[in-house]
Short mmCIF file of C-alpha atoms in Angstrom, two decimals:
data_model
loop_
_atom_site.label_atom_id
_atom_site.label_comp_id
_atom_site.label_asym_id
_atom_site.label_seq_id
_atom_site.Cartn_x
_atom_site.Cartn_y
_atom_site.Cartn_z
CA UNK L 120 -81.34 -107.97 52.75
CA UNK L 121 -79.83 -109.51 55.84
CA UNK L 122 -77.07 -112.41 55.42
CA UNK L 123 -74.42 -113.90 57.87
CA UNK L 124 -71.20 -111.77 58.19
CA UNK L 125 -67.69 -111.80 59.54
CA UNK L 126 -67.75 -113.61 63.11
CA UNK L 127 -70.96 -114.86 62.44
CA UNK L 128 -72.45 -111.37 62.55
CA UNK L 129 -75.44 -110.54 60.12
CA UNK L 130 -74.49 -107.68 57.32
CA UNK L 131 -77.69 -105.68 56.04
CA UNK L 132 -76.78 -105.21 52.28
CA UNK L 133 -78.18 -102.77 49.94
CA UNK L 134 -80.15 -104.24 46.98
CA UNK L 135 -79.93 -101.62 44.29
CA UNK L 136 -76.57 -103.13 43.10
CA UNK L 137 -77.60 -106.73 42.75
CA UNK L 138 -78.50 -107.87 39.73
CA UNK L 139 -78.97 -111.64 40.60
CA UNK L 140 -78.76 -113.97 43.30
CA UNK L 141 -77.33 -117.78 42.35
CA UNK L 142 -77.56 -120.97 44.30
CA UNK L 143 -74.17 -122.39 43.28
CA UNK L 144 -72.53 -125.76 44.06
CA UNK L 145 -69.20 -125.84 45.05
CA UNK L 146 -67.65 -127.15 41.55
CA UNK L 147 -68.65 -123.71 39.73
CA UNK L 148 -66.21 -122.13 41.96
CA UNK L 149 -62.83 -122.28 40.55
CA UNK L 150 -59.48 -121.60 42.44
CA UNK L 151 -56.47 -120.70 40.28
CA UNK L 152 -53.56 -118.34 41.40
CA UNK L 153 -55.44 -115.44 40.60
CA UNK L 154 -58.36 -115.79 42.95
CA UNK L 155 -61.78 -116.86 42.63
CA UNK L 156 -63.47 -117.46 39.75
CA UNK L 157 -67.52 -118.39 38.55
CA UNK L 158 -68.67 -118.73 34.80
CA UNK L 159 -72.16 -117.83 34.03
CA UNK L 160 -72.90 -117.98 30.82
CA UNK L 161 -69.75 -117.01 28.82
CA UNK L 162 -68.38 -115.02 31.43
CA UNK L 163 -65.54 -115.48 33.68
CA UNK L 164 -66.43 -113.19 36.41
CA UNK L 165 -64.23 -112.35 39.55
CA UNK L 166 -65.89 -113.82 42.92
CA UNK L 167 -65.13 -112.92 46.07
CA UNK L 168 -66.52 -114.24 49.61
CA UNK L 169 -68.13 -111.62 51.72
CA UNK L 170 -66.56 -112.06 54.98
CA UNK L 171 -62.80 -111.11 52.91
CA UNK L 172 -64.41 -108.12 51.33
CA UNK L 173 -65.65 -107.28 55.11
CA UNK L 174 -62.78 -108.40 57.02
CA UNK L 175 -59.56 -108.55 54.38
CA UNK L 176 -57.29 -111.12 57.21
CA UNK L 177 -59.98 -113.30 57.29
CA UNK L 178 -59.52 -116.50 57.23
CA UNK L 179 -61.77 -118.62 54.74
CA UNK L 180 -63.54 -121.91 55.89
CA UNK L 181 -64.72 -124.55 53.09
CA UNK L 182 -66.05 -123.54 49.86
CA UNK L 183 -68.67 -125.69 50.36
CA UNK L 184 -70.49 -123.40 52.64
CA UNK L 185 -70.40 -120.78 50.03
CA UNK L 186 -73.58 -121.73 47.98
CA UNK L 187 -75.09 -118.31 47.52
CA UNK L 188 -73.59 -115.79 45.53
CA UNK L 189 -74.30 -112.54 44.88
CA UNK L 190 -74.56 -111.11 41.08
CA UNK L 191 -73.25 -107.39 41.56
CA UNK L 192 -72.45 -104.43 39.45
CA UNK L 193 -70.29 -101.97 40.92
CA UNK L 194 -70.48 -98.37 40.42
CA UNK L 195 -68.19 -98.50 37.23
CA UNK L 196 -70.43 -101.20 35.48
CA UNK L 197 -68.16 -104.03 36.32
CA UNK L 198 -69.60 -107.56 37.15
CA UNK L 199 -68.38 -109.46 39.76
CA UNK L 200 -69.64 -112.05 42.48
CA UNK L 201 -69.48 -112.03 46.24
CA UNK L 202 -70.35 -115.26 47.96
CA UNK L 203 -72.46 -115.77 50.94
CA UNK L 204 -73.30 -119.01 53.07
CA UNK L 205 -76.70 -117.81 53.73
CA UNK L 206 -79.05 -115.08 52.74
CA UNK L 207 -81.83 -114.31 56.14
CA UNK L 208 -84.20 -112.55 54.11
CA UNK L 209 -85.24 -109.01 52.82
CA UNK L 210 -86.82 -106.26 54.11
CA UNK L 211 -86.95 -102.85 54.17
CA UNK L 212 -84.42 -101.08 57.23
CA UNK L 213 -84.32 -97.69 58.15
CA UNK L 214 -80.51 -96.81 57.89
CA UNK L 215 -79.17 -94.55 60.41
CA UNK L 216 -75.55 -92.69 59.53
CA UNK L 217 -72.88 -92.73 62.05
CA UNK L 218 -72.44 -89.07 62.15
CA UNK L 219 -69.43 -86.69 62.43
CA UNK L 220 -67.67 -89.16 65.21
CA UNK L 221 -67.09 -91.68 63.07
CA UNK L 222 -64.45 -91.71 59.93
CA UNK L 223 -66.37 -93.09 56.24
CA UNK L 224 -66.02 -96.27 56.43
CA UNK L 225 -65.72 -97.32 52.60
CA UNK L 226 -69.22 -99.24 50.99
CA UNK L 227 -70.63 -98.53 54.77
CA UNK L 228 -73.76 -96.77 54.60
CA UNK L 229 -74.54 -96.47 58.03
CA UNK L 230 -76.39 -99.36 60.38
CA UNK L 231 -79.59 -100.57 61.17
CA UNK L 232 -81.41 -102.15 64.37
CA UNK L 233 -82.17 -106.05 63.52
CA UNK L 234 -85.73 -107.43 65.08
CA UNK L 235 -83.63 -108.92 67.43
CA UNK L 236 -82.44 -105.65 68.92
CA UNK L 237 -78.51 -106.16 67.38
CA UNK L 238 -77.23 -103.70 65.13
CA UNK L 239 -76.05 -104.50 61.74
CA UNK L 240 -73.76 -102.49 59.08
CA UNK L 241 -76.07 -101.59 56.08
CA UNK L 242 -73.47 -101.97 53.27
CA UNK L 243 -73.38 -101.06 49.57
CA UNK L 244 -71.67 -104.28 47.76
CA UNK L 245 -71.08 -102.16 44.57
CA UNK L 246 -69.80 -98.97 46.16
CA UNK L 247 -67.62 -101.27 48.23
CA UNK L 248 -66.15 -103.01 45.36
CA UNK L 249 -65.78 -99.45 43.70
CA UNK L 250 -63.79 -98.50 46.52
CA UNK L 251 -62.02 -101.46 46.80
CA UNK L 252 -60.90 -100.95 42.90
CA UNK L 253 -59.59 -97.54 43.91
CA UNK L 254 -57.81 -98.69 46.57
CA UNK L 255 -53.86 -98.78 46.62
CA UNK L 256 -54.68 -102.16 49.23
CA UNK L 257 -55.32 -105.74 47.27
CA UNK L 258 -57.36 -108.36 48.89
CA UNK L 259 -56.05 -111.21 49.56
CA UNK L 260 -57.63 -114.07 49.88
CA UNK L 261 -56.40 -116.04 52.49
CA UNK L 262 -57.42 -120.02 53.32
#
């Protein structure tokens, strides 16, 4: 699946970990001191935009452009959300591994060639939040 990224780049994410996608409207987004938050159903579940999980300084336009979110389980079993402005489509990529040169980057699986000849980072939204969870960092969001 292919959706816009940090500096308007396009992310390649790995499907396995998504449970759901949801169109949302702005007003089931909820901003409290803690972070972000979306009920579904009669759960209050953590959601995060993708461009901080990719890019933790980043600054955060409107809400309002945030109308797709991603239902994810991480590799623990935890639920969360990570929001999107847009989702490209989905298709099948051929992931190529950065090799030896190149440090893990955490929830980066490698990258891919896009049809229109860019590159993209293929990246695993649950392993990411895993590692993210593990971290000694916090994100914070920043608007």
């Amino acid at each position: 699946m292919a959706t816009p990224g940090p500096l308007h780049g396009t992310v390649a994410l790995v499907t396995s970990g998504i449970a759901q996608f949801l169109m949302l409207t702005p007003d089931q987004i909820v901003r409290d001191e803690n972070g972000l938050w979306l009920t579904l159903g009669e759960d209050r579940l953590a959601a995060l935009p993708l461009d901080a999980l990719m890019d933790p300084n980043a600054e955060l336009g409107a809400l309002e452009r945030l109308t797709i979110g991603l239902l994810v389980t991480d590799n623990t079993g935890l639920r969360r959300v990570v929001l999107t402005r847009a989702v490209d489509g989905m298709r099948s990529v051929i992931v190529k591994g950065f090799g030896p040169y190149v440090a893990p980057i955490p929830g980066v699986r490698g990258a891919t060639i896009l049809g229109t000849g860019g590159e993209a980072p293929v990246v695993d939204l649950g392993q990411l939040l895993s590692d993210l969870d593990r971290s000694s960092i916090g994100l914070t969001l920043r608007t």
